[in-house]
Structures are given as C-alpha cells and as structure tokens.
Short mmCIF file of C-alpha atoms in Angstrom, two decimals:
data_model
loop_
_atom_site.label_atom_id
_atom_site.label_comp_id
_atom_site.label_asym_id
_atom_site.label_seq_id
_atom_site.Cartn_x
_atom_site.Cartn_y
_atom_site.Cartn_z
CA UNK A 1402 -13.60 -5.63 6.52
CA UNK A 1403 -11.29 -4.15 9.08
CA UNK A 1404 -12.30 -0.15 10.59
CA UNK A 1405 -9.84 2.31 9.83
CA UNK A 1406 -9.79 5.29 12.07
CA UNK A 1407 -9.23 8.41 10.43
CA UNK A 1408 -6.54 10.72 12.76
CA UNK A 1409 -6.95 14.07 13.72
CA UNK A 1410 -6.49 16.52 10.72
CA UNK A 1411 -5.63 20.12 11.96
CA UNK A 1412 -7.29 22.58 9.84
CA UNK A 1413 -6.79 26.15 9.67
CA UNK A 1414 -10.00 28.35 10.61
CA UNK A 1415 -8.08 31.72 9.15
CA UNK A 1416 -5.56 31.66 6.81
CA UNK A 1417 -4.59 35.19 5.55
CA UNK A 1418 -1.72 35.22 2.86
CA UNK A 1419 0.61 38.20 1.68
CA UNK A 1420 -1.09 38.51 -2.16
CA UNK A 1421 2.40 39.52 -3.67
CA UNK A 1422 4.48 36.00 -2.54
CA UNK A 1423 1.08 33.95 -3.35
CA UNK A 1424 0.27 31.58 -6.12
CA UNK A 1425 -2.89 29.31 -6.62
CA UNK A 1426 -2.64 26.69 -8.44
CA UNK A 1427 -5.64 24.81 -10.00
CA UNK A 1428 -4.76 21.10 -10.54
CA UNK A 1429 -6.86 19.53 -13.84
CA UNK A 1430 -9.63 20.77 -14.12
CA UNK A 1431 -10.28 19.52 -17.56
CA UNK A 1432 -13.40 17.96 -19.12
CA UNK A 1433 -11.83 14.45 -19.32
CA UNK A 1434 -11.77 14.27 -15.03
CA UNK A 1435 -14.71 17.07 -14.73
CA UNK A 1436 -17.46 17.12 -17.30
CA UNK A 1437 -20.33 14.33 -17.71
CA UNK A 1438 -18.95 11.51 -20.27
CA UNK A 1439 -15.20 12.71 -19.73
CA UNK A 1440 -13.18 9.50 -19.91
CA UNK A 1441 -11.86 10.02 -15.98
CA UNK A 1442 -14.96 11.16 -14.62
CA UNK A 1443 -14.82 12.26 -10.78
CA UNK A 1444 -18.73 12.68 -9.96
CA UNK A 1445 -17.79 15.18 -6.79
CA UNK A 1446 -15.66 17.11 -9.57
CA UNK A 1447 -17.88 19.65 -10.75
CA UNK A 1448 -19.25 20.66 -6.99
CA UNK A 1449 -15.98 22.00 -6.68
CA UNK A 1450 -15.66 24.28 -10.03
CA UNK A 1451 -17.57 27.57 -8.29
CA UNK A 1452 -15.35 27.27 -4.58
CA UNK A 1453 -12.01 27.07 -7.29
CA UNK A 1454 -13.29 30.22 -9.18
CA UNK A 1455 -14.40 31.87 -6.16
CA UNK A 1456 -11.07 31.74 -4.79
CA UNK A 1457 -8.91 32.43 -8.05
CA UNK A 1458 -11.07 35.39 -8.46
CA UNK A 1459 -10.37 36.76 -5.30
CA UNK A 1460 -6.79 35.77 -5.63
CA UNK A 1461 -6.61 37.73 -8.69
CA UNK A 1462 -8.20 40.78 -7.18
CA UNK A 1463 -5.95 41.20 -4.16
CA UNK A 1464 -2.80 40.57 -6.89
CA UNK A 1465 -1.82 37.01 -5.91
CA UNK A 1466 -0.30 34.71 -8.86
CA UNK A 1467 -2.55 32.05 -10.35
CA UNK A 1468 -1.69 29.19 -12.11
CA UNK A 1469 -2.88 25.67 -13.81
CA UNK A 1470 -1.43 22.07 -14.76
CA UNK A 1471 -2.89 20.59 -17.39
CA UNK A 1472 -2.48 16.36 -17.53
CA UNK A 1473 -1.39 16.06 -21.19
CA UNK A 1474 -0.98 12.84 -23.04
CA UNK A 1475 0.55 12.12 -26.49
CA UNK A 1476 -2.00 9.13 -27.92
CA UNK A 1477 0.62 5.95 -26.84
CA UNK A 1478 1.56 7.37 -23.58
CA UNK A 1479 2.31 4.96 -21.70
CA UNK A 1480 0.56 6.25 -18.53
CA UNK A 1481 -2.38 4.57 -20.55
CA UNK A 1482 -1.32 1.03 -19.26
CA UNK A 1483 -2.46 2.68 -15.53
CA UNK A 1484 -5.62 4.25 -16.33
CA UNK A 1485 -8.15 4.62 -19.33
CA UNK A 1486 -6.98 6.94 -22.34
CA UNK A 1487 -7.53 10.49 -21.31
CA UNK A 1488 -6.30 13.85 -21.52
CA UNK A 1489 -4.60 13.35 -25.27
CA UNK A 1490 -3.42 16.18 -26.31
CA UNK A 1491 -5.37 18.33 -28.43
CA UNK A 1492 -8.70 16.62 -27.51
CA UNK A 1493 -11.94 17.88 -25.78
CA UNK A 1494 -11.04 16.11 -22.75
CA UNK A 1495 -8.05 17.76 -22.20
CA UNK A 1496 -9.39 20.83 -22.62
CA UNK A 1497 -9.79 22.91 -19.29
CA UNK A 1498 -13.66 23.26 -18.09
CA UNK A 1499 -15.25 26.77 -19.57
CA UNK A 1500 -15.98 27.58 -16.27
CA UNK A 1501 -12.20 28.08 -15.20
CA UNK A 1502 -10.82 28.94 -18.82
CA UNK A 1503 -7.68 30.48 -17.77
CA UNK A 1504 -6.79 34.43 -18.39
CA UNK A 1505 -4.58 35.40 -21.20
CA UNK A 1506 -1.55 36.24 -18.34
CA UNK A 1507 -2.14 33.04 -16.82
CA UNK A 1508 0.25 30.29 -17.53
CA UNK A 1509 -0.91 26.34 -18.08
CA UNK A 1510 1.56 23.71 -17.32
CA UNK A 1511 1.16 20.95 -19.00
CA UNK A 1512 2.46 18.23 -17.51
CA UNK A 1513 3.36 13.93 -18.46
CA UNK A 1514 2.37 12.74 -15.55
CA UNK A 1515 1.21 13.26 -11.74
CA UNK A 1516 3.41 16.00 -10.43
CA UNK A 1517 2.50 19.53 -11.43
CA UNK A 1518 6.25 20.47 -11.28
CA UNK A 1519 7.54 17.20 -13.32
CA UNK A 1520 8.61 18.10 -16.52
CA UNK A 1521 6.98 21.45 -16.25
CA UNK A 1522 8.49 24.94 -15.88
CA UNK A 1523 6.38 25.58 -12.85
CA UNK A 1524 9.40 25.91 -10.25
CA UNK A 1525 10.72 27.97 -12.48
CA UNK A 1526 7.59 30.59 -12.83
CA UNK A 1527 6.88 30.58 -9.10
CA UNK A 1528 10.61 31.63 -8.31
CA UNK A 1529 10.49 34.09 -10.89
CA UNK A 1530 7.02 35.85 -9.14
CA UNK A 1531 9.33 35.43 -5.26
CA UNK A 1532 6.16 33.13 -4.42
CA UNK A 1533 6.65 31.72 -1.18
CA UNK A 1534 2.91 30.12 -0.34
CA UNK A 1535 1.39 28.04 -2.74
CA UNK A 1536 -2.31 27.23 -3.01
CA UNK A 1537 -3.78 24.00 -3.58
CA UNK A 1538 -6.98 23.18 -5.07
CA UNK A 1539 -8.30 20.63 -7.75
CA UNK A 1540 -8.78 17.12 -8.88
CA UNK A 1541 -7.83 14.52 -8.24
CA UNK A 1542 -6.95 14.52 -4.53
CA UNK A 1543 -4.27 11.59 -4.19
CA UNK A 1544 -3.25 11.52 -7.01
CA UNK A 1545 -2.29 14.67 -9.10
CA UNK A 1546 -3.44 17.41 -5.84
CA UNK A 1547 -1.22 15.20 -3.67
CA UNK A 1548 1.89 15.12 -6.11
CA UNK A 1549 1.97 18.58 -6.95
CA UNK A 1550 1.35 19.54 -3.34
CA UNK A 1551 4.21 17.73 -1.86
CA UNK A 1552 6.61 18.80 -4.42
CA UNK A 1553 5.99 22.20 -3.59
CA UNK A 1554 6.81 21.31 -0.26
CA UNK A 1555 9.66 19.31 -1.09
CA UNK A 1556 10.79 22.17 -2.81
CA UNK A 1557 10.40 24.19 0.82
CA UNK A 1558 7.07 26.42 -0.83
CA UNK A 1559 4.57 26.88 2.45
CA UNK A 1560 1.48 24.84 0.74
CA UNK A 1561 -1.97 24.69 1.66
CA UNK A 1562 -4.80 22.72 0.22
CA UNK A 1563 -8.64 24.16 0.04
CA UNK A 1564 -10.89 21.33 1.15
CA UNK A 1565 -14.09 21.76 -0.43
CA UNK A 1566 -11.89 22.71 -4.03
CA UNK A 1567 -10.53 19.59 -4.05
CA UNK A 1568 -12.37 16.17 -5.45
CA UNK A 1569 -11.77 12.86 -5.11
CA UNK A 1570 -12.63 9.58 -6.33
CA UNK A 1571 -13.95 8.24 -2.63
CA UNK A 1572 -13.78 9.97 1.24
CA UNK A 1573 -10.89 7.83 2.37
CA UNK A 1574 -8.97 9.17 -0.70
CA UNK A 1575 -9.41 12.55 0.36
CA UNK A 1576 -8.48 12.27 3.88
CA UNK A 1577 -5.52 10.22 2.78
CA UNK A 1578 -4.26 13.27 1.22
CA UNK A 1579 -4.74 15.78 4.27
CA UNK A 1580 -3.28 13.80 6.41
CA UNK A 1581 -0.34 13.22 4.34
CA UNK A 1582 -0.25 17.19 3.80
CA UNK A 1583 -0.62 17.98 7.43
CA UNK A 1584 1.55 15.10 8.72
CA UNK A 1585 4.42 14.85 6.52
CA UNK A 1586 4.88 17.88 4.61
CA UNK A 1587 3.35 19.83 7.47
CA UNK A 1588 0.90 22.18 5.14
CA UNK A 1589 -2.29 23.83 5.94
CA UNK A 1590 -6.05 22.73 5.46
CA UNK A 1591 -8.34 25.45 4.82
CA UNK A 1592 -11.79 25.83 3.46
CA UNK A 1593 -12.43 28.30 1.20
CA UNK A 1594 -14.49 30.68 3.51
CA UNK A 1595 -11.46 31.09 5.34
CA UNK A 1596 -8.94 31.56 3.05
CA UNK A 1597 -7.83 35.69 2.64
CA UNK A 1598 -5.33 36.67 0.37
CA UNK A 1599 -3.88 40.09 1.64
CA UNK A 1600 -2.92 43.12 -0.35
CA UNK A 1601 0.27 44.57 -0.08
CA UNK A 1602 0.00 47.52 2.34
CA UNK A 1603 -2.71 45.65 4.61
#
C-alpha cells in the first residue's frame, strides 16, 4: 500500500473574532451520526460534544451568532442509495444530541443533503446578523463539515474550522479536510483553547 505524506497544515495558535460579525455553526450533531446504535455512527463523535458546547457557550456569552444544520431525510430520499437510512425526519436519529439541544433563539437548518447552505436559508440568516466569520465545528469532517465550510467560503464568509470539534470517520479523512480548508479556500485551523470571540468594545 503506497505512503501518503500528509502536507503542512498551518494552524492558527490565536484566533480572536469580533463577537458581533461572528456565527458558529454546529454541523449534525444528531443521534443518528453521534449516539451509540445511531444508524451513522462516528465512534470519535461524542469526544467532541463538550469542546462544541464549550465553545457555543462562550460564543453566546461574548454575543456571537450560533447556529445548526440538521441532515434531514424524507423516508425514500434518495441520498439512501449512498449511505444507510438515517436522519428521517421526525425520528430519534435525527434528533440533535441533548447535550447541544439548541436555544429557543437559535435557528436549525435543516438541510437535503451535504451542504449546510443547500436548500437552506442559512445565507440568508448570516447576512441578515452582517456575519462576516463563520465558525466551523461538527461531524462529519469531509463530508457535511467540508461542504458547508467551503460554501461559506465560496460565498466570500472568512471560515475557520475547530479541530478537536470536528469528527471523522478515519485520520486521513480529517486531514483531507484541513488541508482542503487551508489550501483552497484559504480558512483557519484552530483548536478550541485558542479560539476568543471578542466583545464589542474590546
């Protein structure tokens, strides 16, 4: 089996964000892709659920936007000739984790297929807040973090993706995805440690 190298992946050691043009946005976190028996399960899913609330709640605090997609599936979708049913809507597996239950303000887009912002109003409510820098975090990495990550930057939003709140399926998967955020659509990599979402008027 051949060695693949892995490039260099520049990651950010201090990334400080203005609160009032900032939106995070927590990609499926639902019970199908995160609990034990959900139909998708990602085992390194539900290491990442305390770094994701640990930064929405801090993202809330300073009074930065936060946001969720939501894979949604009618029962003959016909995503299900790809992958496994999952996420039918209505069902316990589409339901998001406890853990991150979203707050009443809060809005859940939920979306037909990979891309947060396909078939969504997402654009829409990030334009409507003047966000500017979107946050990244979620599962799974290259496939629904990746597609909603670089349509926000297709759509010119700053992005950056939290490392250890993202899960993926297998390590070469992950890095797959930072290097296509850091090469292509030239967004940040940040752990959560040293992520700060600033105030206005700091």
């Amino acid at each position: 089996m051949p060695h693949v190298e892995v490039p260099d992946i520049p990651r950010s050691d201090g990334l400080r964000l203005p609160a009032e043009r900032t939106a995070v946005i927590t990609v499926d976190m639902q019970n199908d892709f995160v609990a034990e028996g959900g139909a998708l399960h990602v085992p390194s899913a539900a290491s990442t659920v305390p770094v994701i609330r640990d930064v929405m709640d801090r993202a809330r605090q300073a009074g930065a936007r936060v946001a969720y997609t939501q894979d949604w599936h009618e029962q003959d979708d016909p995503e299900f000739r790809v992958w496994p049913r999952h996420a039918v809507r209505g069902s316990w597996g589409a339901e998001i984790v406890p853990e991150l239950t979203p707050k009443p303000q809060e809005p859940v887009m939920q979306k037909p297929r990979y891309d947060g912002f396909y078939g969504t109003p997402l654009d829409h409510q990030l334009r409507v807040w003047g966000v500017h820098y979107v946050v990244v975090l979620g599962t799974v990495a290259n496939i629904c973090v990746q597609h909603t990550a670089a349509s926000a930057a297709l759509r010119w939003y700053d992005v950056a993706l939290v490392e250890d709140g993202v899960s993926a399926l297998s390590d070469f998967d992950l890095h797959a995805t930072l290097r296509q955020l850091t090469f292509l659509y030239l967004g940040q990599v940040v752990r959560a440690a040293d992520l700060r979402f600033e105030p206005r008027g700091t």
